[in-house]
GROMACS .gro file of C-alpha atoms in nm:
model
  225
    1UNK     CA    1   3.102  -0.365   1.605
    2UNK     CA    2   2.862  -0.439   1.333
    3UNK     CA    3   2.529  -0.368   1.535
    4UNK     CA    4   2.444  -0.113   1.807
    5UNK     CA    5   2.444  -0.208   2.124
    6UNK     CA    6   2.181   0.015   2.400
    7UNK     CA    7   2.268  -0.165   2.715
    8UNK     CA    8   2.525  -0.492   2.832
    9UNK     CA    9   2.598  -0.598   3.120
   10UNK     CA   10   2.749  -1.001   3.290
   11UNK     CA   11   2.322  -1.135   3.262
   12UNK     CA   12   2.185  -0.952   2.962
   13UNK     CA   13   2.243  -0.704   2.649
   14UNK     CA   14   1.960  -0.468   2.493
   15UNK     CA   15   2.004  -0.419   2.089
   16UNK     CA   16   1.814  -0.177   1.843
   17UNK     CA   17   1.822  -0.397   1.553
   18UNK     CA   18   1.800  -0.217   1.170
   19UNK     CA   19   1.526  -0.288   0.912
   20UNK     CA   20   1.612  -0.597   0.684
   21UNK     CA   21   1.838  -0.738   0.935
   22UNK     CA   22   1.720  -1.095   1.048
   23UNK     CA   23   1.690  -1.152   1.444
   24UNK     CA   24   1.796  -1.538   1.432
   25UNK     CA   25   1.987  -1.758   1.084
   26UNK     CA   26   1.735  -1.844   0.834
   27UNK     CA   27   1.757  -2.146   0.577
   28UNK     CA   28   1.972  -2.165   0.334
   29UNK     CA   29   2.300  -1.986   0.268
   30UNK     CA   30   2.231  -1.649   0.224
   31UNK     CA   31   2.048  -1.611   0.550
   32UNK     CA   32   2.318  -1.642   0.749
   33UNK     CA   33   2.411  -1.339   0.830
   34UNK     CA   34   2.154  -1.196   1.178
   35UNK     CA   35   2.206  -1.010   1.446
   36UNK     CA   36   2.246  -1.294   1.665
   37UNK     CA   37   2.558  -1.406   1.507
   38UNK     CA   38   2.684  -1.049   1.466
   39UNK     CA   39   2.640  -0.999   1.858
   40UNK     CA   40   2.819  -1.351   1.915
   41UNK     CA   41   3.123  -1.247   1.767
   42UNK     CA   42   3.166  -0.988   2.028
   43UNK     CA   43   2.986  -1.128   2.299
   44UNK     CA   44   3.005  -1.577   2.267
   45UNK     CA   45   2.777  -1.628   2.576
   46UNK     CA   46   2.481  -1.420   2.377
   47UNK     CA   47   2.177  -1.626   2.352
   48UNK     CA   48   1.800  -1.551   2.183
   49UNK     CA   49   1.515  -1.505   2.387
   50UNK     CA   50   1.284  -1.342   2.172
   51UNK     CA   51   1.307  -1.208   1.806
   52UNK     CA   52   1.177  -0.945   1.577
   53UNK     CA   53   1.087  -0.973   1.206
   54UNK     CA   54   1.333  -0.893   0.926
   55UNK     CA   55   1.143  -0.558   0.843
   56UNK     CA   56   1.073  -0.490   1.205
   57UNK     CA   57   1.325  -0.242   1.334
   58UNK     CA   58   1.387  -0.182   1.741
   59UNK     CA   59   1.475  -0.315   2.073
   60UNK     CA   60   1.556  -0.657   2.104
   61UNK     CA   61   1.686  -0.840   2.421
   62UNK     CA   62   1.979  -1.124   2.455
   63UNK     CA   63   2.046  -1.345   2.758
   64UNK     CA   64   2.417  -1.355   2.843
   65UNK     CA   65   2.444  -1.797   2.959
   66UNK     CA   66   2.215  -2.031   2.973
   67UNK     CA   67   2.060  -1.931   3.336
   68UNK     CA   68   2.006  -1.589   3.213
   69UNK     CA   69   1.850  -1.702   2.902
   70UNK     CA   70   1.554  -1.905   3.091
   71UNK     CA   71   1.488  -1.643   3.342
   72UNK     CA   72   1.411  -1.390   3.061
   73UNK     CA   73   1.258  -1.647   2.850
   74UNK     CA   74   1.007  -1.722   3.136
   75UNK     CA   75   0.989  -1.350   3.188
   76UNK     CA   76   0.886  -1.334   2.845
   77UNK     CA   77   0.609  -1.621   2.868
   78UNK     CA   78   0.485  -1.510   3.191
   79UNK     CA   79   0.412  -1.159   3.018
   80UNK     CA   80   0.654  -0.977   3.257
   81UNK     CA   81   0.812  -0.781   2.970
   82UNK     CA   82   0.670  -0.433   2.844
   83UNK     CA   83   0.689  -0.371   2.474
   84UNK     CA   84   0.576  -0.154   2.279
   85UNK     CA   85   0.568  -0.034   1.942
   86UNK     CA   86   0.508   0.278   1.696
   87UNK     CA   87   0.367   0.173   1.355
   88UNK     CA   88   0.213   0.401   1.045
   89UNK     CA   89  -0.084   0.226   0.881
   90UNK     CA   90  -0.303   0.322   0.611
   91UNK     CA   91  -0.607   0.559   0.638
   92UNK     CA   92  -0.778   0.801   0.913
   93UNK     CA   93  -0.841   0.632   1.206
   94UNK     CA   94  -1.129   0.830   1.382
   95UNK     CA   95  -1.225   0.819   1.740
   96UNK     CA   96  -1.600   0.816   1.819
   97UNK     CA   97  -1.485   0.948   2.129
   98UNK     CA   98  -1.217   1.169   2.314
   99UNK     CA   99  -1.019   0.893   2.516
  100UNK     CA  100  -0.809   0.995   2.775
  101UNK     CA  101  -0.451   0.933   2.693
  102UNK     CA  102  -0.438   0.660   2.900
  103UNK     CA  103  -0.721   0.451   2.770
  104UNK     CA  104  -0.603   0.178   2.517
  105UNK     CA  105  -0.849  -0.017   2.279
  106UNK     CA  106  -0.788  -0.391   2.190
  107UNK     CA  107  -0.813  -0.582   1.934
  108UNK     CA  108  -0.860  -0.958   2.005
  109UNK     CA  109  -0.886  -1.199   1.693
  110UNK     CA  110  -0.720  -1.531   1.715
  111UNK     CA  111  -0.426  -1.600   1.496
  112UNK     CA  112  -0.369  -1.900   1.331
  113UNK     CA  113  -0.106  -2.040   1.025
  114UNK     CA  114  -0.251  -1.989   0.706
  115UNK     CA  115  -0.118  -2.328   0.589
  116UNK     CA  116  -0.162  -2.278   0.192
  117UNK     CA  117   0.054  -1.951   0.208
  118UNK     CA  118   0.276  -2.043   0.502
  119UNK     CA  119   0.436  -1.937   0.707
  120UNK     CA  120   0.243  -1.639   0.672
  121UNK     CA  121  -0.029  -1.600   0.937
  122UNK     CA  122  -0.405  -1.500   0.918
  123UNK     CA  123  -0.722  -1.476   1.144
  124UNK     CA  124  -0.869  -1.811   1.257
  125UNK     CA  125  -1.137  -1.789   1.450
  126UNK     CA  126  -1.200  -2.146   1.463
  127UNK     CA  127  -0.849  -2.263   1.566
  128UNK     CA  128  -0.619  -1.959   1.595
  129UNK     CA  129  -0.455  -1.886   1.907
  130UNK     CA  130  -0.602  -1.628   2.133
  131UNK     CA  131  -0.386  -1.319   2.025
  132UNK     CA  132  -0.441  -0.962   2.153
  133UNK     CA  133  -0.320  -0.633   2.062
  134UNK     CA  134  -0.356  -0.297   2.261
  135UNK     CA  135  -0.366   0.025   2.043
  136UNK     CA  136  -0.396   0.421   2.064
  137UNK     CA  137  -0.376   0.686   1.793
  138UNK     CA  138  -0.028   0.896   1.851
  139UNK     CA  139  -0.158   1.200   1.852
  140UNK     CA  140   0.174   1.398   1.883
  141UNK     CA  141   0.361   1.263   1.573
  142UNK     CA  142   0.722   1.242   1.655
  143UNK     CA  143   0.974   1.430   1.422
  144UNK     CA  144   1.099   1.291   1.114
  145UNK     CA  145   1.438   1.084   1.151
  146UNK     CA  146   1.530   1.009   0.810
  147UNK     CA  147   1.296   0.714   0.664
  148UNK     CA  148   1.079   0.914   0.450
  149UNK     CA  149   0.709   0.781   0.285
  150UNK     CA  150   0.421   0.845   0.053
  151UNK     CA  151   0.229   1.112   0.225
  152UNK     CA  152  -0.012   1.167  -0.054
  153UNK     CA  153  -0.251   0.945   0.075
  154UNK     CA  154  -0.466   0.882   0.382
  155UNK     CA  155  -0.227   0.760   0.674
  156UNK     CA  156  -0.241   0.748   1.071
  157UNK     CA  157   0.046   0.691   1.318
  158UNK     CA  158  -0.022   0.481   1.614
  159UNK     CA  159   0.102   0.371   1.918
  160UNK     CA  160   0.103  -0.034   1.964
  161UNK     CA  161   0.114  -0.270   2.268
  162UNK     CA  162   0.105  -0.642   2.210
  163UNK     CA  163  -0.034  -0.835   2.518
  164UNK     CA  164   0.046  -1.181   2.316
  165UNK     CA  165   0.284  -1.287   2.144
  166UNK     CA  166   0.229  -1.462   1.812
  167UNK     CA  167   0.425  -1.441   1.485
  168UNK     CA  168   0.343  -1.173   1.263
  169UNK     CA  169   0.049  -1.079   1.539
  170UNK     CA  170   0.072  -0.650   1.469
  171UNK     CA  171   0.089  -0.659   1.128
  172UNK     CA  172  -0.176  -0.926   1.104
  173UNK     CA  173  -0.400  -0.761   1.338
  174UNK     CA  174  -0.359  -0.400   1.204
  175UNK     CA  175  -0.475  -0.567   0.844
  176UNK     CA  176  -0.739  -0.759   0.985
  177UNK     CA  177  -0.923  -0.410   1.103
  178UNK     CA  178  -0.871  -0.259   0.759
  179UNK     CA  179  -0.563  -0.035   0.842
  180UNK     CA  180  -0.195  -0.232   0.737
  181UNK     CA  181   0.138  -0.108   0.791
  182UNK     CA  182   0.274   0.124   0.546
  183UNK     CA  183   0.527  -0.132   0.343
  184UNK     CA  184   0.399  -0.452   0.454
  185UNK     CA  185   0.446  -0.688   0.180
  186UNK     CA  186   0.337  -0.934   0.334
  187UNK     CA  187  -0.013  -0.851   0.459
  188UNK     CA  188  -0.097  -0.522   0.288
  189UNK     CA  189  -0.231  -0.472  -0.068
  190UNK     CA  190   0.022  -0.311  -0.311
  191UNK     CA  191  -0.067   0.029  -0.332
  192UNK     CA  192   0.031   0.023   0.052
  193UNK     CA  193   0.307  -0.145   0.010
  194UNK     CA  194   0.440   0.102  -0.203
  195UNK     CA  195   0.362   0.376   0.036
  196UNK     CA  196   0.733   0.290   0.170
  197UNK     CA  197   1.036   0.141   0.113
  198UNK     CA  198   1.042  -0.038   0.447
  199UNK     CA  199   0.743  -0.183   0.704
  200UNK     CA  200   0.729   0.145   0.901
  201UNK     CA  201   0.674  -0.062   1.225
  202UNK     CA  202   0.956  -0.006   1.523
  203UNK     CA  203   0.979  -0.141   1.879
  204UNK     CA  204   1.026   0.152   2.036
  205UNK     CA  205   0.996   0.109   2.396
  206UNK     CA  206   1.118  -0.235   2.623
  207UNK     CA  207   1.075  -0.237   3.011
  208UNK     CA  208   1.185  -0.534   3.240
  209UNK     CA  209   1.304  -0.660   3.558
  210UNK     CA  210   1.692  -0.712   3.576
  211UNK     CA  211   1.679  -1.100   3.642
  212UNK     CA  212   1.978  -1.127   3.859
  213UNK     CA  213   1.935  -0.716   4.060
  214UNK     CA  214   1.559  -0.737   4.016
  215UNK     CA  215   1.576  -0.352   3.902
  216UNK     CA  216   1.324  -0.210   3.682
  217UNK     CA  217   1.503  -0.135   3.276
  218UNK     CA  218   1.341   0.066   3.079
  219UNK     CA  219   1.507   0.152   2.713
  220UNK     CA  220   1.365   0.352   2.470
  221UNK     CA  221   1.443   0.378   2.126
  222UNK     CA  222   1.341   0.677   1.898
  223UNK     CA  223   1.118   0.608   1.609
  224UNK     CA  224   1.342   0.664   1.282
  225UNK     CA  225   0.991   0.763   1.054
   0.00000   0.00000   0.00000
């Protein structure tokens, strides 16, 4: 089995795809090779419901059939699934305040395709898509799992809960409020990017409702920086 595989059942199966893996076939030759068509090898009936990027590592969710694949992907849509994410960014993020830990801020800037460097994204205010991002500062930094960084500079670990979901919405958000993702080459300037040797940015935590049982799933999936 060429991918690892958290959960499977007859309706669905939970994955916790690598970094540099891509969710779905790209164009051209050479990007062929996903975790998609790695599951349907084992599993034929596996079908995508939602994806991750290349350098985002994590949980990821397939729909066993065709029925299975619209109930989640309506799930999805109607904001019925609970993700969320651990990400290192650049800098001290301070607090002017205390929070409890329950108390999330947002940030809510409007993402739109940034058509002269597409298919990146950037902040549109006049005709991006509303796009919102819940955030906290992880406090308790979990223990080191193997994917070392540049610790020589200013960084902050932080807990991430997307409430939309556009393309490239966390890492665009993050740099839009001065603070990018350790090793995002995409959106963050190249002294950050060097920080790392991969976008230290991991879905760590999925909850849903089993479409066919109706049970709650939650799946969690340790951070590996």
């Amino acid at each position: 089995m060429s991918f690892k595989l958290v959960f499977t059942d007859d309706t669905l199966l939970v994955l916790d795809k690598p970094s540099g893996l891509l969710s779905v076939p790209g164009k051209g030759e050479d990007k062929q090779d996903c975790l998609s068509a790695r599951v349907q090898v084992e599993f034929p009936d596996a079908l995508v419901v939602h994806r991750l990027d290349m350098a985002t590592s994590g949980l990821l969710v397939m729909a066993r059939g065709q029925k299975s694949q619209r109930q989640l992907s309506n799930a999805f849509a109607n904001r019925e699934v609970f993700k969320r994410y651990r990400a290192v960014v650049t800098g001290v993020i301070r607090e002017i305040a205390d929070p409890p830990h329950e108390l999330w801020s947002v940030i809510d800037l409007p993402i739109g395709l940034d058509w002269p460097r597409r298919p990146l994204r950037h902040i549109d205010p006049a005709n991006g898509k509303p796009s919102q991002t819940e955030w906290q500062i992880e406090k308790d930094s979990p223990p080191l799992n193997g994917v070392d960084f540049d610790r020589s500079k200013p960084f902050s670990r932080v807990l991430l809960r997307p409430v939309t979901g556009r393309s490239h919405q966390l890492r665009v958000h993050l740099a839009a409020i001065g603070h990018p993702i350790l090793g995002d080459t995409l959106y963050a300037p190249i002294e950050v990017q060097t920080q790392s040797a991969r976008l230290l940015l991991h879905a760590s935590s999925l909850t849903l409702t089993h479409p066919e049982t109706g049970k709650i799933l939650q799946f969690d999936s340790p951070s590996p920086f």
